Short mmCIF file of N, CA and C in Angstrom, two decimals:
data_model
loop_
_atom_site.label_atom_id
_atom_site.label_comp_id
_atom_site.label_asym_id
_atom_site.label_seq_id
_atom_site.Cartn_x
_atom_site.Cartn_y
_atom_site.Cartn_z
N MET K 1 57.24 108.05 140.75
CA MET K 1 57.90 108.14 140.09
C MET K 1 59.66 109.14 139.47
N HIS K 2 60.06 109.05 138.97
CA HIS K 2 61.02 109.95 140.15
C HIS K 2 61.99 108.83 137.60
N GLU K 3 61.42 110.15 136.60
CA GLU K 3 61.88 110.56 135.69
C GLU K 3 63.75 110.68 135.36
N LYS K 4 64.29 109.29 134.94
CA LYS K 4 65.27 109.62 134.48
C LYS K 4 65.62 110.01 133.10
N THR K 5 67.34 111.85 132.78
CA THR K 5 66.77 112.56 131.52
C THR K 5 67.39 111.96 130.83
N ALA K 6 67.54 111.36 129.78
CA ALA K 6 68.83 110.10 129.23
C ALA K 6 70.00 112.24 129.73
N GLN K 7 71.37 110.73 128.80
CA GLN K 7 72.03 112.07 129.32
C GLN K 7 73.37 111.49 128.21
N PRO K 8 73.86 112.40 126.93
CA PRO K 8 74.07 112.36 125.40
C PRO K 8 75.63 111.91 125.86
N GLY K 9 75.02 110.54 124.94
CA GLY K 9 76.18 109.71 124.43
C GLY K 9 75.01 108.16 125.64
N THR K 10 74.19 108.31 126.07
CA THR K 10 73.93 107.25 126.67
C THR K 10 73.01 106.42 125.93
N ALA K 11 72.67 104.66 126.29
CA ALA K 11 70.93 104.76 125.00
C ALA K 11 70.37 105.16 125.56
N ALA K 12 69.28 105.70 126.28
CA ALA K 12 68.35 105.64 126.50
C ALA K 12 67.90 106.69 126.03
N GLY K 13 66.54 107.38 125.70
CA GLY K 13 65.53 108.28 125.16
C GLY K 13 66.11 108.51 123.98
N LEU K 14 66.93 107.80 123.44
CA LEU K 14 68.14 108.30 122.06
C LEU K 14 66.18 108.62 120.80
N LEU K 15 65.14 108.11 120.88
CA LEU K 15 64.23 107.85 120.34
C LEU K 15 63.41 109.20 120.09
N PHE K 16 63.90 109.97 120.83
CA PHE K 16 63.37 111.22 121.83
C PHE K 16 64.34 112.39 121.28
N LEU K 17 64.89 112.53 120.89
CA LEU K 17 66.05 113.15 121.70
C LEU K 17 66.08 114.70 121.08
N ARG K 18 66.58 115.47 122.00
CA ARG K 18 65.96 116.74 122.11
C ARG K 18 67.52 117.26 121.58
N GLU K 19 66.89 119.13 120.52
CA GLU K 19 67.64 120.05 120.46
C GLU K 19 69.02 119.88 120.73
N GLU K 20 69.33 119.94 122.48
CA GLU K 20 70.99 119.75 121.94
C GLU K 20 71.43 118.77 122.41
N GLU K 21 69.86 117.62 122.11
CA GLU K 21 71.78 115.86 121.80
C GLU K 21 71.73 115.90 119.90
N LEU K 22 70.48 116.60 119.86
CA LEU K 22 71.33 116.75 118.62
C LEU K 22 72.55 118.24 117.87
N ARG K 23 72.35 118.94 118.22
CA ARG K 23 73.49 119.98 118.20
C ARG K 23 75.24 119.40 118.42
N LEU K 24 74.66 118.79 120.16
CA LEU K 24 76.37 118.05 120.23
C LEU K 24 76.51 116.64 119.23
N ALA K 25 75.69 116.16 118.64
CA ALA K 25 76.19 115.29 117.26
C ALA K 25 76.99 115.92 116.21
N GLN K 26 75.95 116.82 116.45
CA GLN K 26 76.59 117.83 114.81
C GLN K 26 77.84 117.98 115.59
N ASP K 27 77.64 119.55 116.32
CA ASP K 27 79.99 118.56 117.01
C ASP K 27 80.49 118.59 116.81
N MET K 28 79.99 117.40 117.22
CA MET K 28 80.88 115.89 116.77
C MET K 28 81.33 115.60 115.02
N ILE K 29 80.00 115.72 114.76
CA ILE K 29 80.79 115.05 113.77
C ILE K 29 81.74 116.00 112.93
N PHE K 30 81.26 117.68 113.25
CA PHE K 30 81.86 118.15 112.90
C PHE K 30 82.96 118.51 112.83
N PHE K 31 83.62 118.07 114.50
CA PHE K 31 84.69 117.91 115.08
C PHE K 31 85.63 116.07 114.82
N ALA K 32 84.95 115.27 114.80
CA ALA K 32 86.25 114.30 114.01
C ALA K 32 86.17 114.59 112.92
N ASN K 33 85.65 115.52 111.54
CA ASN K 33 85.20 115.15 110.08
C ASN K 33 87.08 116.47 110.49
N ARG K 34 86.94 117.85 111.31
CA ARG K 34 88.48 118.30 111.38
C ARG K 34 89.61 117.69 111.11
N ASP K 35 89.45 116.53 112.55
CA ASP K 35 90.99 115.92 113.11
C ASP K 35 90.55 115.08 111.90
N LEU K 36 89.65 113.87 111.70
CA LEU K 36 90.25 112.79 109.87
C LEU K 36 90.62 113.75 109.43
N VAL K 37 90.48 114.00 108.93
CA VAL K 37 91.02 115.51 107.59
C VAL K 37 92.29 115.74 107.91
N ALA K 38 92.94 116.48 108.99
CA ALA K 38 93.60 116.87 109.10
C ALA K 38 94.84 117.41 108.20
N ALA K 39 95.37 115.33 109.14
CA ALA K 39 96.87 114.25 108.18
C ALA K 39 97.24 114.94 106.52
N ALA K 40 95.65 114.58 106.64
CA ALA K 40 95.42 114.29 105.06
C ALA K 40 95.78 115.91 104.64
N ASP K 41 94.88 116.59 104.38
CA ASP K 41 95.06 117.96 104.14
C ASP K 41 96.61 118.89 103.99
N ALA K 42 97.61 117.87 105.27
CA ALA K 42 98.17 118.15 105.04
C ALA K 42 99.70 118.88 104.43
N ILE K 43 99.11 116.75 103.71
CA ILE K 43 99.93 115.63 102.83
C ILE K 43 99.70 116.53 101.23
N LEU K 44 98.30 117.01 101.45
CA LEU K 44 97.44 118.59 99.93
C LEU K 44 98.05 119.29 99.45
N ALA K 45 98.15 119.97 101.42
CA ALA K 45 98.55 121.09 100.51
C ALA K 45 100.28 121.29 99.91
N GLU K 46 100.40 120.37 100.44
CA GLU K 46 102.38 120.76 100.23
C GLU K 46 102.26 119.98 98.48
N MET K 47 101.62 119.27 98.60
CA MET K 47 101.44 119.99 96.04
C MET K 47 100.33 121.25 95.56
N GLY K 48 99.66 121.23 96.56
CA GLY K 48 99.15 121.98 95.71
C GLY K 48 97.28 121.66 95.72
N PHE K 49 96.82 120.37 96.28
CA PHE K 49 95.68 120.88 96.61
C PHE K 49 94.43 120.31 97.10
N GLY K 50 93.63 119.54 96.74
CA GLY K 50 93.20 120.51 98.60
C GLY K 50 91.95 119.05 98.23
N ARG K 51 90.73 118.64 99.00
CA ARG K 51 90.03 117.59 99.80
C ARG K 51 89.31 117.17 98.62
N ALA K 52 89.34 118.41 97.36
CA ALA K 52 88.30 117.49 96.42
C ALA K 52 88.65 116.63 95.50
N HIS K 53 90.57 116.92 95.88
CA HIS K 53 91.59 116.20 94.60
C HIS K 53 91.21 114.83 95.64
N HIS K 54 91.66 114.92 96.92
CA HIS K 54 91.41 113.70 98.04
C HIS K 54 89.98 112.32 97.82
N ARG K 55 88.87 113.00 97.50
CA ARG K 55 87.50 112.84 97.69
C ARG K 55 88.07 112.02 95.83
N THR K 56 88.60 112.49 95.00
CA THR K 56 88.98 112.34 93.46
C THR K 56 89.78 110.72 94.21
N LEU K 57 90.45 111.36 93.84
CA LEU K 57 91.36 109.65 94.62
C LEU K 57 91.20 108.83 94.98
N HIS K 58 90.81 108.88 95.99
CA HIS K 58 89.45 107.84 96.87
C HIS K 58 88.93 106.68 96.57
N PHE K 59 88.13 107.98 95.58
CA PHE K 59 86.53 106.56 94.11
C PHE K 59 86.77 106.59 93.08
N ILE K 60 88.08 107.32 92.66
CA ILE K 60 88.77 106.36 92.11
C ILE K 60 89.85 104.95 92.77
N GLY K 61 90.34 104.96 92.89
CA GLY K 61 90.76 104.32 93.29
C GLY K 61 90.21 103.08 94.47
N ARG K 62 89.15 103.14 94.40
CA ARG K 62 87.96 102.22 94.74
C ARG K 62 87.40 101.43 94.21
N ASN K 63 87.27 102.68 92.51
CA ASN K 63 86.62 101.47 91.96
C ASN K 63 87.53 102.00 90.64
N PRO K 64 87.94 101.36 90.07
CA PRO K 64 89.42 100.92 89.50
C PRO K 64 88.44 100.90 87.73
N GLY K 65 88.14 102.18 86.72
CA GLY K 65 87.82 102.11 85.35
C GLY K 65 87.09 103.06 85.50
N LEU K 66 86.08 103.57 86.06
CA LEU K 66 85.54 104.22 86.69
C LEU K 66 85.06 105.20 85.86
N PRO K 67 84.10 105.29 84.81
CA PRO K 67 83.23 106.09 84.11
C PRO K 67 83.01 107.89 85.30
N VAL K 68 84.19 108.88 83.83
CA VAL K 68 83.58 110.36 84.62
C VAL K 68 82.29 110.35 85.29
N GLY K 69 81.73 109.78 84.24
CA GLY K 69 79.64 110.54 84.47
C GLY K 69 79.20 109.65 85.83
N GLU K 70 79.91 108.59 86.25
CA GLU K 70 79.80 107.97 87.32
C GLU K 70 80.46 108.94 88.53
N LEU K 71 81.97 109.11 88.19
CA LEU K 71 82.23 110.11 88.94
C LEU K 71 80.94 110.99 89.62
N LEU K 72 81.60 111.20 88.03
CA LEU K 72 80.56 112.94 88.56
C LEU K 72 79.24 112.64 89.22
N HIS K 73 77.88 112.27 90.10
CA HIS K 73 76.92 111.34 89.98
C HIS K 73 77.63 110.77 90.96
N ILE K 74 78.76 110.48 92.11
CA ILE K 74 79.75 109.97 92.66
C ILE K 74 79.64 111.56 94.05
N LEU K 75 80.92 112.63 93.05
CA LEU K 75 80.37 113.78 93.82
C LEU K 75 80.62 114.51 93.91
N GLY K 76 78.43 114.93 92.78
CA GLY K 76 77.61 115.36 93.35
C GLY K 76 78.48 116.31 92.84
N ILE K 77 79.04 117.31 92.00
CA ILE K 77 79.39 117.94 91.39
C ILE K 77 79.93 118.20 90.08
N ALA K 78 79.44 119.28 89.61
CA ALA K 78 78.95 120.00 88.40
C ALA K 78 80.42 119.34 87.73
N LYS K 79 80.64 119.17 86.12
CA LYS K 79 81.82 118.74 85.40
C LYS K 79 82.60 119.10 85.36
N GLN K 80 81.91 121.20 85.19
CA GLN K 80 83.66 122.12 85.02
C GLN K 80 84.90 122.19 86.69
N SER K 81 83.34 121.52 87.46
CA SER K 81 84.11 121.72 88.75
C SER K 81 84.71 120.35 88.98
N LEU K 82 84.22 119.77 88.24
CA LEU K 82 85.07 118.38 88.31
C LEU K 82 86.50 118.40 87.12
N ALA K 83 86.56 118.59 86.47
CA ALA K 83 88.20 119.40 86.22
C ALA K 83 88.57 119.86 85.95
N ARG K 84 88.62 121.64 86.75
CA ARG K 84 88.77 121.15 87.62
C ARG K 84 90.20 120.97 89.08
N VAL K 85 89.66 119.46 89.03
CA VAL K 85 89.93 118.79 89.99
C VAL K 85 91.21 118.26 89.33
N LEU K 86 90.73 117.25 87.94
CA LEU K 86 90.95 115.97 87.05
C LEU K 86 92.13 116.62 86.99
N GLY K 87 91.89 117.08 86.46
CA GLY K 87 92.27 118.31 85.05
C GLY K 87 94.02 118.37 85.70
N PRO K 88 93.97 118.31 87.05
CA PRO K 88 95.96 118.69 88.14
C PRO K 88 96.00 116.98 87.59
N LEU K 89 95.49 116.43 88.29
CA LEU K 89 95.56 114.89 89.12
C LEU K 89 96.76 114.10 87.20
N ILE K 90 95.32 114.50 86.45
CA ILE K 90 95.68 113.45 85.07
C ILE K 90 97.42 114.61 84.22
N ARG K 91 97.31 115.67 84.46
CA ARG K 91 98.54 116.18 84.47
C ARG K 91 100.17 115.60 85.05
N ASP K 92 99.39 115.50 86.38
CA ASP K 92 101.00 115.32 87.14
C ASP K 92 100.50 114.07 86.92
N GLY K 93 100.21 112.99 86.46
CA GLY K 93 100.64 111.99 85.94
C GLY K 93 99.70 111.11 87.68
N TYR K 94 99.23 111.46 88.11
CA TYR K 94 98.12 110.66 89.11
C TYR K 94 96.73 109.76 89.01
N VAL K 95 96.28 110.08 88.12
CA VAL K 95 94.97 109.60 87.46
C VAL K 95 95.75 109.47 85.57
N GLU K 96 94.71 108.28 84.54
CA GLU K 96 95.05 107.86 83.92
C GLU K 96 93.33 107.72 83.86
N GLN K 97 93.87 107.92 82.18
CA GLN K 97 92.20 107.80 81.84
C GLN K 97 92.58 107.57 80.13
N ILE K 98 91.58 106.52 80.00
CA ILE K 98 91.42 106.02 78.66
C ILE K 98 89.86 105.64 78.24
N PRO K 99 89.73 105.27 77.28
CA PRO K 99 88.31 105.63 75.70
C PRO K 99 87.76 104.19 77.01
N GLY K 100 85.90 103.86 76.19
CA GLY K 100 85.77 102.72 77.06
C GLY K 100 85.39 101.93 75.82
N ARG K 101 85.62 100.84 76.12
CA ARG K 101 85.39 99.56 75.30
C ARG K 101 84.62 99.42 73.96
N ALA K 102 83.09 100.23 74.38
CA ALA K 102 81.96 100.21 74.72
C ALA K 102 81.64 101.15 73.24
N ASP K 103 81.40 101.98 74.27
CA ASP K 103 81.72 103.76 73.45
C ASP K 103 83.11 104.26 73.65
N ARG K 104 83.72 105.09 72.19
CA ARG K 104 85.04 105.29 73.21
C ARG K 104 84.70 106.87 73.44
N ARG K 105 83.60 107.06 73.01
CA ARG K 105 82.45 108.72 73.54
C ARG K 105 83.96 108.66 74.99
N GLN K 106 83.06 107.72 76.22
CA GLN K 106 82.97 107.33 77.17
C GLN K 106 84.42 107.39 78.46
N ARG K 107 84.84 107.66 79.21
CA ARG K 107 85.97 108.02 80.15
C ARG K 107 86.24 107.29 81.70
N LEU K 108 86.86 106.36 80.29
CA LEU K 108 87.73 105.31 81.99
C LEU K 108 88.02 105.93 82.56
N LEU K 109 88.40 106.15 84.28
CA LEU K 109 89.46 107.29 85.55
C LEU K 109 90.16 105.80 85.76
N SER K 110 91.29 104.73 85.94
CA SER K 110 92.33 105.00 86.89
C SER K 110 93.18 105.26 88.15
N LEU K 111 93.60 105.00 88.83
CA LEU K 111 94.59 105.16 88.94
C LEU K 111 96.74 105.58 88.89
N THR K 112 97.37 105.77 88.39
CA THR K 112 98.31 104.90 87.66
C THR K 112 98.98 104.87 88.86
N PRO K 113 100.43 104.16 89.26
CA PRO K 113 100.93 103.92 90.26
C PRO K 113 100.95 105.37 91.16
N ALA K 114 102.02 106.41 90.43
CA ALA K 114 102.24 108.05 91.52
C ALA K 114 100.57 108.28 92.17
N GLY K 115 100.14 107.68 91.53
CA GLY K 115 98.23 107.68 91.98
C GLY K 115 97.90 107.29 93.20
N ALA K 116 98.45 105.63 93.23
CA ALA K 116 97.83 105.01 94.10
C ALA K 116 98.92 104.68 94.99
N ALA K 117 100.01 105.26 94.58
CA ALA K 117 101.05 105.80 96.27
C ALA K 117 100.68 107.40 96.41
N LEU K 118 99.73 108.01 96.13
CA LEU K 118 99.79 109.23 96.98
C LEU K 118 98.02 108.98 97.86
N GLU K 119 97.66 108.27 97.28
CA GLU K 119 95.76 108.14 97.99
C GLU K 119 96.30 106.66 98.30
N ARG K 120 97.38 106.11 99.14
CA ARG K 120 97.55 105.14 100.34
C ARG K 120 97.92 106.02 100.84
N LYS K 121 99.24 106.74 100.58
CA LYS K 121 99.82 107.09 101.63
C LYS K 121 98.78 109.14 102.68
N LEU K 122 97.23 108.65 102.18
CA LEU K 122 96.46 109.74 102.85
C LEU K 122 95.93 108.42 103.07
N PHE K 123 95.15 107.94 102.57
CA PHE K 123 94.44 106.74 103.68
C PHE K 123 95.21 106.90 104.79
N GLU K 124 96.57 107.05 104.73
CA GLU K 124 97.45 105.63 106.79
C GLU K 124 96.92 106.63 106.76
N ALA K 125 96.87 107.95 106.21
CA ALA K 125 97.19 109.60 107.33
C ALA K 125 96.43 109.29 107.91
N GLN K 126 94.98 108.49 107.47
CA GLN K 126 93.21 108.77 107.88
C GLN K 126 93.48 107.28 108.82
N ARG K 127 93.75 106.10 108.87
CA ARG K 127 93.91 104.89 109.62
C ARG K 127 94.12 104.89 111.01
N GLU K 128 95.06 105.71 111.06
CA GLU K 128 95.50 105.17 112.78
C GLU K 128 94.51 105.69 113.21
N ARG K 129 94.24 106.94 113.11
CA ARG K 129 92.84 107.55 113.83
C ARG K 129 91.85 107.22 113.43
N LEU K 130 91.00 106.08 112.38
CA LEU K 130 90.49 105.35 112.32
C LEU K 130 90.13 104.43 113.35
N THR K 131 91.13 103.79 112.98
CA THR K 131 91.55 102.93 113.60
C THR K 131 91.25 102.88 115.69
N ALA K 132 91.49 103.46 115.78
CA ALA K 132 91.86 103.91 117.66
C ALA K 132 90.56 103.89 118.07
N ALA K 133 90.39 105.26 117.37
CA ALA K 133 88.37 105.12 117.79
C ALA K 133 87.95 103.71 117.11
N PHE K 134 87.30 102.94 116.65
CA PHE K 134 86.85 101.77 116.37
C PHE K 134 87.63 100.65 117.43
N ARG K 135 88.33 101.00 117.43
CA ARG K 135 88.88 99.70 118.70
C ARG K 135 88.56 100.25 120.23
N GLU K 136 88.29 101.95 120.14
CA GLU K 136 87.52 102.39 121.66
C GLU K 136 86.58 102.40 122.16
N ALA K 137 85.61 101.81 120.57
CA ALA K 137 84.62 101.81 120.96
C ALA K 137 83.87 100.26 120.78
N GLY K 138 83.97 99.51 120.26
CA GLY K 138 84.51 98.17 120.06
C GLY K 138 83.46 97.63 119.46
N GLY K 139 83.39 97.35 118.79
CA GLY K 139 82.09 96.24 118.09
C GLY K 139 80.51 96.45 117.92
N PRO K 140 80.05 96.78 119.52
CA PRO K 140 77.96 96.71 119.00
C PRO K 140 78.72 98.90 118.14
N ALA K 141 79.19 99.64 119.04
CA ALA K 141 79.19 101.01 118.50
C ALA K 141 79.38 100.97 117.41
N VAL K 142 80.50 100.50 116.73
CA VAL K 142 81.30 100.15 115.52
C VAL K 142 79.31 100.40 114.02
N GLU K 143 78.92 99.07 114.84
CA GLU K 143 78.33 98.77 113.53
C GLU K 143 76.99 100.03 114.39
N GLY K 144 76.66 100.30 115.23
CA GLY K 144 76.28 101.69 115.59
C GLY K 144 76.27 103.75 114.54
N PHE K 145 77.46 103.10 114.45
CA PHE K 145 77.81 104.17 113.94
C PHE K 145 77.87 104.18 112.24
N ARG K 146 78.27 102.81 112.06
CA ARG K 146 78.25 103.03 110.81
C ARG K 146 76.23 103.05 110.14
N LYS K 147 75.33 102.27 111.10
CA LYS K 147 73.91 102.20 110.87
C LYS K 147 74.06 104.23 110.73
N VAL K 148 73.65 104.18 111.77
CA VAL K 148 73.27 106.06 111.58
C VAL K 148 74.43 106.79 109.76
N LEU K 149 75.57 106.64 109.74
CA LEU K 149 75.92 107.62 108.49
C LEU K 149 75.04 106.91 107.75
N ARG K 150 74.88 105.35 107.37
CA ARG K 150 74.12 105.61 106.41
C ARG K 150 72.59 106.49 106.89
N GLY K 151 72.52 106.17 107.97
CA GLY K 151 71.06 106.61 107.93
C GLY K 151 71.31 108.71 107.25
N MET K 152 71.73 109.22 107.48
CA MET K 152 72.04 110.39 106.90
C MET K 152 72.71 110.58 105.87
N MET K 153 73.01 109.77 105.10
CA MET K 153 72.66 109.77 104.07
C MET K 153 71.71 109.35 102.73
N LYS K 154 71.83 110.13 101.55
CA LYS K 154 71.19 110.49 100.12
C LYS K 154 70.53 109.03 100.02
N ASP K 155 69.20 108.42 99.69
CA ASP K 155 68.80 107.53 99.46
C ASP K 155 70.66 107.06 97.82
N GLU K 156 70.15 107.60 96.67
CA GLU K 156 71.92 107.35 95.89
C GLU K 156 73.34 106.82 96.46
N ALA K 157 73.46 107.80 97.69
CA ALA K 157 75.03 106.76 98.32
C ALA K 157 74.61 105.37 99.23
N ARG K 158 73.81 105.66 99.69
CA ARG K 158 72.72 103.74 100.13
C ARG K 158 73.21 102.86 98.56
N ALA K 159 72.25 103.22 98.12
CA ALA K 159 72.24 102.80 96.41
C ALA K 159 73.94 102.25 95.96
N TYR K 160 74.59 103.61 96.07
CA TYR K 160 76.32 102.93 95.69
C TYR K 160 77.31 102.16 97.08
N LEU K 161 77.26 102.31 98.18
CA LEU K 161 77.74 101.44 98.89
C LEU K 161 76.90 99.71 99.10
N ASP K 162 75.63 99.84 98.10
CA ASP K 162 75.19 98.41 97.88
C ASP K 162 75.62 97.69 97.26
N ARG K 163 75.72 98.58 95.87
CA ARG K 163 76.43 97.79 94.15
C ARG K 163 78.17 98.02 94.75
N ALA K 164 78.79 98.09 95.47
CA ALA K 164 79.94 98.40 96.50
C ALA K 164 79.86 97.45 97.09
N ASP K 165 79.70 97.02 97.92
CA ASP K 165 79.67 95.69 99.03
C ASP K 165 79.27 94.63 98.14
N ALA K 166 78.34 94.57 96.84
CA ALA K 166 77.77 93.43 96.01
C ALA K 166 79.03 93.33 94.88
N VAL K 167 79.74 93.74 94.53
CA VAL K 167 81.17 94.14 93.79
C VAL K 167 81.94 93.59 94.07
N ARG K 168 82.37 94.29 95.88
CA ARG K 168 83.83 93.54 95.91
C ARG K 168 83.12 91.68 96.52
N ALA K 169 82.30 91.67 96.40
CA ALA K 169 81.58 90.37 97.64
C ALA K 169 81.86 88.97 95.99
N ALA K 170 81.22 89.86 94.68
CA ALA K 170 81.91 89.44 93.94
C ALA K 170 83.05 87.92 93.48
N ARG K 171 83.94 89.80 93.54
CA ARG K 171 85.69 89.64 93.89
C ARG K 171 86.31 88.38 94.63
N ARG K 172 85.55 87.24 96.01
CA ARG K 172 85.82 87.54 97.05
C ARG K 172 85.44 85.45 96.60
#
């Protein structure tokens, strides 16, 4: 019998990926990320901001009233790093912080109308590429893609997504 060798991109042999297939996946992730963030990067650069500002706007926008401590945890960065990113966003009127209700020392973050508009503009810059890719791949591939991404995440990121899904489901 002649044994077929799985080609990159085929379903056969996926449980026994060779190093070259894994390196191809790594290449594809690097290129996809580069191409996905390019349009948003251009908008941010004009404003003197970078990807850390984008991530910050994204997660605050997805979680209005987000405590600073939780944002630190989500982003996986130090307080000093967040201060360098958050400071200009607050000063320039994109993010507001208010004291917590139960603990006045707690700072809760939300996007201002200008921040929501900027976050939306950044999302729109990426939406077309994501939509086209998902349409081209089809439903089963999209579900597989999500499983692969989830498999690459640490447990804490998975737990965050699970909590966010539960909150969004409760709002419906």
